[in-house]
Every structure is written in C-alpha cells, then in structure tokens.
Amino acid sequence: MHASIILLLPFFSALVILLGHRQLKGASVLISVGSSIISFIACLFFLAAEDDNKLLLPFLDVGGHFHAGIEVLIDKQSRGMMFIVSFIGMLVHIFSLGYMKDDDAKPRFFGSLSLFMFSMTGIVLAGNLIMMFIFWELVGLSSYLLIGHWYQKASAAEACKKAFLTNRIGDFGFMIGILLLFGANHGSVNLDDLATAFKSGPLAPGAPGYSAGFTTAAALCIFLGAVGKSAQFPLHVWLPDAMEGPTPVSALIHAATMVAAGVYMLVRVSFLIEASPLAAEIIAGIGCFTALLAALMATQQNDIKRVLAYSTLSQLGYMVMAVGAVAMAAQHGHEAHGPNPGHPAMFHLYTHAFFKAMLFLGSGAVIYACHHEQDIWKMGGLRKHMPVTFWTFLIGTLALMGLPWITSGFYSKEAILGAAYDSGCSILFHSAALTALLTSFYMMRLVIIAFFGKPRTESAHHATEVPVIMCLPLIALAVFSVLSAWDGFATPLQALKPAHEPPHATVLFASIAAFIIGTGGAIYLYRGKDKDPISIKLFANKFYFDEIYAVIVRICQDRLAWIVTALERVFVDGLIARLPTAIVARLGAATRLLQGGHLQGYTFLLGGGVIAVIYLVVFVLPRMGH
C-alpha cells in the first residue's frame, strides 16, 4: 500500500498540474508540495516494511512465456534510497516555494518536479530491468524539462539538449545489456532471478555454456547506462552545463537523486559485475579516472554552482570506483566488510545526498541574496550578512571534505578508501587519496573566497539572509550531514552502512592527511586574496573536452553528412533517378520527329521500310544460311 502511494501520488500530481495548470494556477504549487510531503510520510512507514517482491501492475505478457510488469522490490537498498529521494525531494519542493516565488512558470516547474519524483521513484522500486529502463527514460525526459525550464536562455536550451542526447548514448548501451541478459536467462530480467542465475544458475561460472566474454559484454553494456546517467568519463560533459537550470533542480537532480541512479543501478546488479573480473577492473578504473579528473577541474572554477557540479562528478566517480573495487575484492576472496554488509558505494551515496543537496541549496541561497550573481570572486564577506547560510554551508563543506570522526562524509569516504585498499590495486587507493586531498582543497577555496574577507561588489555588500522557508531545508540537511552516519541515528537506514571494522592504519592516515593538507593548502593560498593566485588554463577549461568533442562532431558527423549528401546527389539523384529519366526523354523526343502529321512523310517511311525488308530477305538471310 505504501509503495503504491509513493509511486503513484507524484504521477497523478504531475498529470493534474501539467494538464490543468491554467485553471489551477497557484493551487498547482500546493498540489505538488503537498504530494511530496505525503510521499515522505508514506516513506517513513515504508522503512518498516518487510523485504518483498510483489507485482503492482501487469505490463507485458507474451503467450504465457514472458512476463514483465510494474514490480516493487523491497529490501534495504530500496528502502534507504527511497528515503533519500522522498526526503530531499520534499525539502527541494519547500525551498522552491521561496526561490521560485517570482517565476512566471511556477506551475510548469512544480509539475516537472512531480514528474521527476514519479520517475525516480520507479527506478528505486523497480524489481526488473524492463521496469527500471522505462523509468530510466522518464527520468531523462523530466530532467530535460527541468534543466530547460528557462528555455528562453540559449545556454539553458543548449544544456537540456546536451544532457538529453548524451544520456541517450548511455541508454542505448543499457538497452543492449538488458537484451543480452534477457536472451541468456530464458526471457527473465527479474533482479532476483538474475541474481540466482549468476550465483547458481545457467549464468554462473562453471555452468554448461558459460561464457566469460558474454558476461563481460553484458556487464559493460549495463555499465554504459550508468556512464551516461551518472556522468562518468567520457560522457561526463553534460553535468556541468546542466547547472543552467534553477538551483533547486541542481540540488534534486544533479546532486542527490538522478545522477546517483546510475550508482544505485550498479549496486543492484553487483552480482553481474562480480562475475566478470575484467568488467570490475574497467568500472573501477573509469570511476577512479573520473573522480581525479573532475577534482582537478574543480580547483580552477569560479562559478559557485560549477564548483559543486565538478565536485558531484568527482564523488560519483568515487562511488563507481567503489562498485568496481568491492567486486575486485570479492573476486580475490576478500570479504572486507563482514557478512551481509551495506555497500560502500551506497553508503557514500546516502551521506553524499544530504550534504551535497544542502550545498546546492546553500549556493542557491547565496545566488538569491546576491541578485543572481554566481562568480565567487564577486562575493566575499557573506558570513556576516548570511549567518545561517554560512554555518550550514560550512557544515556541508566539512562533511564533503570528511572532517574526521564528526561528519558523515568522513565515515563514507573512509569506507571507499578501504574498498580501494582491499581491492589490491595500489593505483586505485593512491588516486582515491589524492582525490580526497583535492576535494578538501577546492571546497575550502570556495568557502574562503565566497564567505570570508570583504565584499567585492555591491551585490555582496547588500546581501541579506534568505527567508525562513529557504533556511529550514538548509538546517535539516545540515543536521543529516553530521549525524546520518552515526550509529543509532535513523536506525532503519543503518543497513546501508558497511559493518564497522577498525580501519587499516594506512587508510586512516591517508584520510586524515588528505583533509589536513588540502585544507591547509587552500587557507595558505587564498586567505585575503582578491584574485586567484593560481592560473591553470587546462583545468579551468575542463581539459578542453568540449572543444575536442566539437571537433570530433565536425569531422565525423558534419564531414560524413557532407560526403553522404554529395553521394546522394551524384548517384541517387543523378545516376539512379535522373539518368533513366533523361534517356527516356531523349528517346521520346527522337521518336516524336517521326510523328510529324504529314501524309507524304508517312508514305516515305512506309516505302523505306518495304525496301529494307526486301533487302534483308533477298540479300542478308541467304548469306546467313550458308
């Protein structure tokens, strides 16, 4: 019952708002916010639900041999993820009441928010890959609508198209992976059935007909879906541009829920990744590379939302790396986190959702107070003008940096560093530690420039604290940023936390050293500065990936299109279509000369024909007979 309410209430809310917003007007906002609050309350009861896999609605039934429907899978992962989605979704709705109060298209915005909540809920509760793929595509649609909410801006229109098209590349691989598993598992893509098939069924290693190459191909195709949705290299370029949408959208979609869907899906199919050592290594490698690459980019960004966007990219890479690292450790027979543990990637997803959503909402409060100024070098001194925003933003920053033994981010980061250490790959561990150091550096840089020193512009000088309706979500998320990893807090969610074991001394040392060195370096370089003392254009220009992709598109797509067009005009339009037409036209013109309408001409032709026949009969045919 609670699952049905959580899933269907946002759908009907979006349907009513998007179809009747002109008649409802202001009531549409209340409908959307009310549905998010009711969904969160239902989710609190859902946390106590027993593990189950039940069918809500039949969808496909082919001759009794294949069934797929709207199935709800209730377990520790879906309960924990559902709490994150509903709680942060509710707070974003409430925050948007203040942030979007002067927007002329509020009904459309809140209707798209409800559609997104419905789509994301479907992914979380999905009991089979077909249902997950359907809602996966709906998330792509709703994110397109939200990123392009201010479609009058050319940058926002381009950003939503870029996000949509880039995600389609990953979704194509995801679909191929589902079809591969569908064929190999006798038409079943139910998650429980697939888990059984890979552990002791026809897809398990050693089973008759088992193919390691097939398993690797299926795992990497499924992973490609996560590469698109969770913005991993090389499909990472859409996420920073998606900051063109309203800031509450950034908090909901690009920090806590949508981009985390890829990680959630990978944890759901971890049995598939563990079955392929090569796939596990590739997934860990791409996650590690993305984390380090994005962290380097973030060190030179000046837009407050883009710093957080590249931070999100980096943390998503951390989570993806953890998925691969845990699979590598399992393949080596090393159970790093005790029996029936929570997954380190899910644990970091859980803690990261709270403090990163809070940071995005905090950046929205800063932008709102500074009259939509986003350049951190045009801020300064905001801690005096916006004390609530400052302290909550600082708490979220410390959580992201991993303040030892106090914030939730420390424990989840430590779990991922431990997974990298247990994987047996020193490159993963050292890269993860370097990424943690860079995270502390660029986040403390952001805080020092934006909140300390003196105001650098009039907008910063006259900034004031945001309304209470915007402060309350910041305070709630700040509390979760500190306490969410503590034992005894939100007890039903502790199943997401890996079984506690004393960390290896190397892991603990790396975690603390990264925090101290990164924080100290940022304070030393940026304290009291009015301009950036460091200028690394390679990092500031995002390693020129957008420019490289633009060249590739021009060479591969535009040149190919030019060649195809030329061939079409020469061969299709010319030789195939126009040449036969020209030949027939010429023959028609020549034979038309014989039909002049003159009697003497017809008589002449008749006589010529008779003479030709006589000549053939008398002279040519007898010779051919000899």
XYZ file of C-alpha atoms in Angstrom:
626
model
C 0.000 0.000 0.000
C 2.729 2.460 0.976
C 4.729 1.587 -2.146
C 1.684 2.310 -4.323
C 1.188 5.721 -2.691
C 4.867 6.613 -3.021
C 4.920 5.618 -6.685
C 1.555 6.827 -7.969
C 0.891 10.013 -5.987
C 3.593 12.078 -7.778
C 2.318 10.738 -11.118
C -1.235 11.942 -10.545
C 0.096 15.202 -9.139
C 2.157 15.802 -12.304
C -0.772 14.775 -14.509
C -3.206 17.171 -12.833
C -0.730 20.076 -12.840
C 0.559 19.717 -16.398
C -2.950 19.257 -17.852
C -4.807 21.810 -15.757
C -2.244 24.394 -14.675
C -4.079 27.239 -16.424
C -7.230 26.596 -14.427
C -5.446 25.690 -11.180
C -2.782 28.449 -11.271
C -1.480 28.873 -7.703
C -3.132 25.666 -6.489
C -0.793 23.606 -8.690
C 2.136 24.599 -6.473
C 0.287 23.421 -3.370
C -0.644 20.143 -5.076
C 2.996 19.410 -5.917
C 4.347 20.365 -2.489
C 1.520 18.502 -0.744
C 2.175 15.315 -2.746
C 5.885 15.461 -1.845
C 5.048 15.765 1.871
C 2.529 12.898 1.762
C 5.028 10.744 -0.167
C 7.675 11.368 2.502
C 5.253 10.417 5.287
C 4.369 7.211 3.401
C 8.087 6.548 3.012
C 8.540 6.638 6.790
C 6.086 3.714 7.044
C 7.835 2.096 4.062
C 11.085 1.997 6.056
C 9.497 -0.560 8.391
C 8.188 -2.775 5.535
C 9.402 -6.350 5.297
C 11.545 -7.493 2.388
C 9.289 -8.452 -0.503
C 8.987 -8.601 -4.291
C 5.440 -8.074 -5.474
C 3.621 -7.190 -8.679
C 1.679 -3.930 -8.681
C 0.538 -3.854 -12.297
C 0.922 -6.315 -15.235
C 2.616 -4.718 -18.218
C 3.770 -7.320 -20.766
C 2.555 -10.900 -21.171
C 3.702 -12.760 -24.291
C 1.995 -16.113 -24.753
C 2.472 -17.079 -21.147
C 6.250 -17.416 -21.742
C 7.348 -13.916 -20.847
C 6.012 -11.632 -18.125
C 7.134 -8.133 -17.152
C 5.233 -5.695 -15.022
C 5.464 -2.872 -12.530
C 7.129 -4.898 -9.777
C 8.198 -3.490 -6.418
C 11.349 -4.885 -4.851
C 11.530 -4.026 -1.153
C 14.886 -4.524 0.556
C 17.459 -2.479 2.491
C 18.702 -0.730 -0.642
C 15.301 0.338 -1.952
C 14.166 1.472 1.500
C 17.289 3.567 2.031
C 17.285 5.071 -1.467
C 13.555 5.796 -1.229
C 14.116 7.749 1.972
C 16.800 9.833 0.267
C 14.632 10.586 -2.769
C 11.479 11.434 -0.832
C 13.177 13.427 1.948
C 15.369 15.544 -0.305
C 12.564 15.864 -2.832
C 10.280 17.265 -0.127
C 12.914 19.755 1.065
C 13.607 20.895 -2.503
C 9.878 21.475 -3.020
C 9.743 23.586 0.146
C 12.915 25.529 -0.763
C 11.482 26.198 -4.230
C 8.485 27.960 -2.683
C 10.832 30.825 -1.827
C 13.359 30.531 -4.652
C 10.789 30.366 -7.474
C 8.136 32.666 -5.963
C 8.570 35.318 -8.694
C 8.830 32.883 -11.617
C 6.006 33.194 -14.119
C 6.137 29.481 -14.976
C 5.860 28.073 -11.428
C 3.085 25.569 -12.316
C 5.182 24.089 -15.122
C 8.215 23.919 -12.825
C 6.375 22.157 -9.997
C 4.614 19.851 -12.452
C 8.003 18.804 -13.847
C 9.261 18.289 -10.287
C 6.372 15.893 -9.592
C 7.049 14.056 -12.858
C 10.680 13.678 -11.848
C 9.706 12.326 -8.417
C 7.479 9.735 -10.083
C 10.230 8.710 -12.498
C 12.932 8.453 -9.842
C 10.638 6.503 -7.515
C 10.039 3.984 -10.312
C 13.783 3.366 -10.685
C 14.237 2.875 -6.944
C 11.358 0.417 -6.574
C 11.928 -1.456 -9.860
C 12.004 -5.234 -9.419
C 13.066 -5.963 -13.010
C 15.302 -4.298 -15.582
C 12.493 -3.569 -18.047
C 10.609 -1.511 -15.476
C 13.858 0.167 -14.491
C 14.604 1.062 -18.128
C 11.128 2.575 -18.642
C 11.506 4.852 -15.623
C 15.148 5.438 -16.548
C 13.927 7.075 -19.762
C 11.250 9.039 -17.894
C 13.969 10.459 -15.637
C 15.783 11.591 -18.792
C 12.623 13.318 -20.011
C 11.863 15.049 -16.713
C 15.479 16.212 -16.314
C 15.295 17.649 -19.848
C 12.215 19.640 -18.831
C 13.757 20.892 -15.587
C 17.194 21.808 -16.970
C 15.497 23.703 -19.784
C 12.926 25.385 -17.545
C 14.298 28.801 -18.550
C 14.336 27.792 -22.205
C 14.328 31.443 -23.281
C 18.038 31.462 -22.367
C 20.085 29.992 -25.206
C 22.526 28.404 -22.724
C 19.700 26.600 -20.891
C 18.174 25.356 -24.145
C 21.546 24.021 -25.285
C 22.244 22.454 -21.883
C 18.999 20.451 -21.768
C 19.567 19.159 -25.313
C 23.155 18.227 -24.468
C 22.046 16.338 -21.356
C 19.275 14.529 -23.226
C 21.433 13.444 -26.184
C 24.420 12.426 -24.058
C 22.218 10.275 -21.851
C 20.731 8.592 -24.919
C 24.202 7.274 -25.818
C 24.477 5.560 -22.449
C 20.868 4.387 -22.544
C 21.488 2.620 -25.854
C 24.191 0.507 -24.205
C 21.927 -0.134 -21.213
C 19.205 -1.420 -23.526
C 21.645 -3.761 -25.302
C 22.796 -5.119 -21.936
C 19.193 -5.809 -20.894
C 18.536 -7.640 -24.168
C 21.681 -9.749 -23.715
C 20.561 -10.807 -20.232
C 17.008 -11.328 -21.495
C 18.223 -13.816 -24.113
C 20.651 -15.628 -21.840
C 18.277 -16.031 -18.882
C 15.359 -17.528 -20.828
C 13.439 -14.266 -21.103
C 13.588 -13.214 -17.442
C 15.147 -9.920 -16.349
C 13.731 -10.009 -12.820
C 16.524 -8.904 -10.488
C 16.058 -11.816 -8.077
C 16.031 -14.313 -10.966
C 19.189 -12.806 -12.448
C 20.971 -12.877 -9.084
C 20.124 -16.593 -8.749
C 21.189 -17.281 -12.335
C 24.621 -15.734 -11.785
C 25.206 -17.413 -8.443
C 23.981 -20.953 -9.065
C 22.072 -20.986 -12.352
C 22.881 -21.138 -16.075
C 24.929 -17.901 -15.997
C 27.155 -18.881 -13.083
C 30.875 -19.511 -13.760
C 31.408 -23.179 -14.491
C 27.853 -23.792 -15.704
C 27.416 -25.543 -19.099
C 27.646 -22.986 -21.872
C 29.080 -20.290 -19.597
C 30.998 -17.592 -21.480
C 33.261 -15.114 -19.693
C 33.222 -12.893 -22.784
C 29.432 -12.738 -22.772
C 29.345 -11.857 -19.061
C 31.873 -9.078 -19.581
C 29.965 -7.706 -22.573
C 26.660 -7.704 -20.658
C 28.252 -6.057 -17.607
C 29.909 -3.304 -19.665
C 26.729 -2.613 -21.647
C 24.758 -2.258 -18.416
C 27.565 -0.066 -17.068
C 27.290 2.200 -20.116
C 23.843 3.215 -18.862
C 25.438 4.330 -15.591
C 28.188 6.147 -17.509
C 25.527 8.331 -19.120
C 23.230 8.838 -16.141
C 25.983 9.251 -13.529
C 28.139 11.366 -15.872
C 31.274 9.227 -15.954
C 34.123 9.745 -18.405
C 33.771 10.110 -21.394
C 30.059 11.092 -21.093
C 30.675 13.485 -18.197
C 30.398 16.701 -20.220
C 26.640 17.213 -19.769
C 26.556 17.591 -15.987
C 28.362 20.954 -15.541
C 26.246 22.548 -18.285
C 23.099 21.268 -16.573
C 23.704 23.925 -13.904
C 21.866 26.297 -16.256
C 18.623 25.060 -14.697
C 17.197 26.568 -11.483
C 19.337 25.876 -8.422
C 16.710 23.660 -6.696
C 16.878 21.459 -9.801
C 20.630 21.164 -9.333
C 20.108 20.073 -5.737
C 17.464 17.489 -6.573
C 18.654 16.042 -9.868
C 22.362 16.650 -10.126
C 23.433 16.088 -6.555
C 21.203 13.661 -4.746
C 18.988 11.557 -6.966
C 19.174 11.412 -10.771
C 22.946 11.173 -11.128
C 23.005 8.716 -8.233
C 20.594 6.448 -10.135
C 23.496 5.000 -12.122
C 25.353 4.047 -8.957
C 22.170 2.607 -7.443
C 21.615 0.505 -10.564
C 25.213 -0.791 -10.489
C 24.807 -1.873 -6.863
C 21.554 -3.599 -7.853
C 23.427 -5.668 -10.489
C 26.632 -6.111 -8.458
C 26.279 -9.890 -8.930
C 26.886 -9.332 -12.651
C 29.990 -7.198 -12.062
C 31.435 -9.675 -9.574
C 31.064 -12.414 -12.218
C 33.472 -10.599 -14.576
C 36.944 -9.640 -13.292
C 37.668 -7.589 -16.428
C 34.432 -5.614 -16.129
C 35.129 -4.920 -12.434
C 38.584 -3.560 -13.255
C 37.267 -1.366 -16.085
C 34.453 0.017 -13.910
C 36.840 0.769 -11.032
C 39.327 2.372 -13.440
C 36.778 4.637 -15.125
C 35.336 5.691 -11.760
C 38.801 6.444 -10.390
C 39.794 8.434 -13.501
C 36.540 10.426 -13.445
C 36.965 11.259 -9.743
C 40.501 12.572 -10.181
C 39.789 14.373 -13.465
C 36.746 16.229 -12.086
C 38.580 17.168 -8.881
C 41.356 18.802 -10.915
C 38.764 20.736 -12.945
C 37.016 21.946 -9.779
C 40.189 23.582 -8.428
C 40.015 26.326 -11.084
C 36.273 27.006 -11.425
C 34.904 30.396 -10.382
C 31.155 29.768 -10.767
C 29.832 28.582 -7.389
C 27.457 26.067 -8.972
C 30.119 24.719 -11.346
C 32.490 24.056 -8.440
C 29.755 21.961 -6.864
C 28.959 20.345 -10.235
C 32.537 19.121 -10.690
C 32.538 18.057 -7.052
C 29.470 15.934 -7.828
C 31.270 14.420 -10.822
C 34.218 13.571 -8.606
C 32.106 12.000 -5.860
C 30.139 9.969 -8.394
C 33.439 8.678 -9.724
C 34.276 7.729 -6.125
C 31.074 5.703 -5.865
C 31.574 3.971 -9.223
C 35.153 3.157 -8.255
C 33.824 1.600 -5.041
C 31.461 -0.645 -7.048
C 34.384 -1.986 -9.078
C 36.722 -2.181 -6.083
C 34.267 -4.211 -3.982
C 33.783 -6.622 -6.910
C 37.570 -6.956 -7.286
C 37.929 -7.663 -3.560
C 35.152 -10.285 -3.729
C 36.849 -11.967 -6.695
C 40.022 -12.209 -4.622
C 38.014 -13.918 -1.886
C 38.374 -10.963 0.452
C 35.191 -10.086 2.332
C 36.223 -6.636 3.512
C 33.073 -5.602 5.316
C 31.725 -8.601 7.161
C 28.684 -10.769 6.445
C 25.723 -9.244 4.620
C 27.247 -5.754 4.599
C 25.947 -2.491 3.250
C 27.759 -1.473 0.099
C 30.390 1.314 0.447
C 29.081 2.943 -2.745
C 25.513 3.008 -1.383
C 26.742 4.300 1.969
C 28.575 7.203 0.307
C 25.577 7.816 -1.952
C 23.430 8.048 1.195
C 25.668 10.515 3.070
C 26.636 12.488 -0.053
C 22.986 13.069 -0.942
C 22.390 15.080 2.236
C 25.431 17.332 2.279
C 25.586 17.887 -1.474
C 21.883 18.754 -1.690
C 22.470 21.151 1.193
C 25.464 22.715 -0.591
C 23.460 23.242 -3.765
C 20.560 24.760 -1.859
C 23.072 26.887 0.054
C 24.569 28.078 -3.223
C 21.032 28.901 -4.346
C 20.555 30.980 -1.214
C 23.805 32.828 -1.942
C 22.826 33.441 -5.567
C 19.376 34.623 -4.468
C 20.841 37.015 -1.906
C 23.478 38.342 -4.349
C 20.898 39.136 -7.045
C 21.732 36.081 -9.173
C 25.500 36.602 -9.089
C 27.338 33.251 -9.370
C 31.023 34.304 -9.632
C 32.660 33.621 -6.260
C 35.246 36.364 -6.888
C 32.348 38.867 -6.919
C 31.186 37.774 -3.467
C 33.134 37.866 -0.202
C 32.222 38.645 3.383
C 28.912 36.774 3.195
C 29.366 35.065 6.561
C 28.436 38.340 8.289
C 25.420 39.041 6.095
C 24.098 35.451 5.870
C 24.979 33.641 9.124
C 22.519 30.737 8.781
C 23.523 30.072 5.190
C 27.216 30.346 6.121
C 27.143 27.899 9.018
C 25.022 25.331 7.188
C 27.206 25.682 4.076
C 30.334 25.245 6.221
C 28.892 22.085 7.810
C 28.123 20.660 4.366
C 31.623 21.582 3.182
C 33.260 19.862 6.153
C 31.105 16.790 5.540
C 32.182 16.667 1.900
C 35.815 17.170 2.905
C 35.473 14.421 5.517
C 36.150 16.148 8.857
C 37.492 13.225 10.923
C 35.154 11.464 13.364
C 32.496 14.196 13.286
C 30.808 14.403 9.903
C 29.115 11.618 7.963
C 31.348 12.184 4.941
C 34.395 11.011 6.885
C 32.923 7.565 7.518
C 31.634 7.012 3.980
C 34.864 8.303 2.408
C 36.833 6.040 4.713
C 34.689 3.073 3.590
C 35.506 3.806 -0.067
C 39.217 4.246 0.653
C 39.038 0.919 2.483
C 37.393 -0.744 -0.509
C 40.108 0.650 -2.800
C 42.773 -0.631 -0.398
C 41.165 -4.084 -0.179
C 40.936 -4.351 -3.981
C 44.663 -4.999 -4.098
C 45.243 -2.228 -6.671
C 47.583 0.444 -5.309
C 46.742 2.838 -8.184
C 43.103 2.927 -7.084
C 43.980 3.628 -3.478
C 46.530 6.358 -4.148
C 44.286 8.044 -6.722
C 41.367 7.958 -4.285
C 43.535 9.531 -1.569
C 44.709 12.261 -3.975
C 41.090 12.948 -4.950
C 40.195 13.344 -1.256
C 43.038 15.863 -0.867
C 41.856 17.868 -3.881
C 38.281 17.799 -2.539
C 39.404 19.446 0.692
C 41.412 21.991 -1.296
C 38.738 23.217 -3.732
C 35.897 23.229 -1.190
C 37.879 25.266 1.357
C 38.893 27.569 -1.518
C 35.189 28.110 -2.273
C 34.313 28.881 1.354
C 37.221 31.305 1.868
C 36.560 33.271 -1.336
C 32.771 33.483 -1.033
C 32.229 33.872 2.727
C 35.399 35.423 4.184
C 37.266 38.646 3.521
C 35.440 41.793 2.470
C 32.577 42.197 -0.029
C 33.983 42.744 -3.506
C 30.800 44.005 -5.185
C 27.678 45.943 -4.266
C 25.520 42.823 -4.561
C 27.678 41.062 -1.941
C 27.772 44.177 0.283
C 23.975 44.429 0.373
C 23.267 40.678 0.656
C 20.848 39.624 3.392
C 19.775 36.308 4.864
C 17.210 34.385 2.823
C 13.607 33.871 4.052
C 12.824 31.273 6.701
C 11.138 28.979 4.126
C 14.559 28.670 2.446
C 16.562 28.388 5.669
C 14.630 25.432 7.130
C 15.722 22.896 4.448
C 19.333 24.036 4.915
C 19.186 23.422 8.660
C 17.528 19.999 8.248
C 20.118 18.871 5.712
C 22.960 20.221 7.853
C 21.786 18.011 10.727
C 21.751 14.956 8.459
C 25.175 15.911 7.079
C 26.609 15.436 10.562
C 24.509 12.671 12.076
C 23.470 10.415 9.171
C 26.429 8.056 9.596
C 26.283 7.855 13.390
C 25.142 4.603 14.955
C 21.609 4.789 16.279
C 20.543 7.658 14.031
C 17.865 6.712 11.506
C 18.229 3.080 12.547
C 16.350 1.552 9.581
C 18.876 3.202 7.267
C 21.900 1.733 9.004
C 21.586 -1.354 6.798
C 23.226 0.801 4.122
C 26.284 1.226 6.303
C 29.064 -1.381 5.939
C 29.679 -3.452 9.026
C 32.016 -1.418 11.216
C 35.572 -2.690 11.442
C 38.644 -0.781 12.636
C 40.113 0.820 9.501
C 43.562 -0.156 8.336
C 46.164 2.277 9.640
C 47.147 3.226 6.086
C 43.544 4.080 5.193
C 43.022 6.172 8.318
C 46.308 8.010 7.818
C 45.515 8.755 4.155
C 42.063 10.062 5.027
C 43.246 12.420 7.773
C 46.336 13.562 5.854
C 44.241 14.388 2.777
C 41.928 16.553 4.895
C 44.754 18.441 6.647
C 46.940 19.016 3.570
C 44.062 20.046 1.296
C 42.505 22.389 3.860
C 45.836 23.925 4.886
C 46.896 24.465 1.280
C 43.655 26.293 0.424
C 43.892 28.549 3.506
C 47.532 29.382 2.756
C 46.898 30.238 -0.912
C 43.526 32.011 -0.794
C 43.284 33.787 2.550
C 42.934 37.539 1.952
C 43.196 37.258 -1.838
C 41.057 39.277 -4.280
C 42.064 37.280 -7.337
C 43.178 33.734 -7.997
C 46.922 33.299 -7.326
C 46.887 30.138 -9.451
C 46.013 30.058 -13.154
C 45.984 26.659 -14.811
C 44.060 27.064 -18.057
C 43.971 23.322 -18.692
C 41.914 22.807 -15.532
C 39.850 25.982 -15.945
C 38.904 24.967 -19.489
C 37.933 21.433 -18.383
C 40.825 19.785 -20.254
C 39.206 21.132 -23.453
C 36.863 18.148 -23.668
C 34.015 20.239 -25.069
C 36.284 21.638 -27.755
C 37.630 18.173 -28.586
C 34.098 16.795 -28.880
C 33.118 19.747 -31.070
C 35.996 18.930 -33.443
C 35.065 15.245 -33.453
C 31.459 16.129 -34.277
C 32.594 18.453 -37.066
C 34.944 15.855 -38.544
C 32.917 12.704 -38.032
C 29.342 13.917 -38.222
C 29.429 17.086 -40.332
C 32.014 15.800 -42.834
C 30.282 12.450 -43.057
C 26.989 14.236 -43.625
C 28.628 16.306 -46.411
C 30.004 13.161 -48.089
C 26.687 11.332 -47.824
C 24.866 14.347 -49.266
C 27.325 14.550 -52.171
C 26.975 10.841 -52.931
C 23.214 11.131 -52.735
C 23.141 13.996 -55.214
C 25.569 12.311 -57.640
C 24.374 8.714 -57.519
C 20.830 8.709 -56.131
C 19.532 11.984 -57.502
C 21.813 11.905 -60.553
C 22.607 8.458 -61.920
C 19.742 6.467 -60.402
C 16.901 8.971 -60.540
C 17.731 11.491 -63.280
C 19.747 9.431 -65.838
C 16.949 6.972 -66.799
C 14.556 9.908 -66.948
C 16.895 11.782 -69.302
C 17.367 8.736 -71.569
C 13.624 8.148 -71.876
C 13.061 11.850 -72.527
C 15.651 11.867 -75.346
C 14.188 8.727 -76.935
C 10.744 10.234 -76.732
C 11.980 13.434 -78.369
C 13.647 11.451 -81.186
C 10.593 9.288 -81.920
C 8.396 12.358 -81.795
C 10.084 13.504 -85.004
C 8.521 10.535 -86.781
C 5.051 11.734 -85.861
C 5.042 14.990 -87.824
C 1.443 14.728 -89.108
C 2.416 14.944 -92.861
C 0.973 12.268 -95.286
C 3.955 12.367 -97.668
C 6.307 11.772 -94.765
C 4.387 8.692 -93.616
C 4.406 7.373 -97.258
C 8.140 7.898 -97.492
C 8.719 5.962 -94.268
C 6.463 3.139 -95.455
C 8.402 2.837 -98.713
C 11.710 2.886 -96.897
C 10.519 0.106 -94.614
C 9.372 -2.095 -97.524
C 12.744 -1.670 -99.282
C 14.585 -2.579 -96.051
C 12.542 -5.776 -95.639
C 13.157 -6.846 -99.258
C 16.867 -6.228 -98.843
C 17.014 -8.392 -95.714
C 15.051 -11.261 -97.295
C 16.930 -11.306 -100.628
C 20.485 -10.482 -99.667
C 21.134 -10.876 -95.904
C 19.228 -14.010 -94.886
C 20.605 -16.305 -97.663
C 24.157 -15.445 -96.638
C 23.419 -16.238 -93.004
C 22.060 -19.629 -94.084
C 25.437 -20.519 -95.692
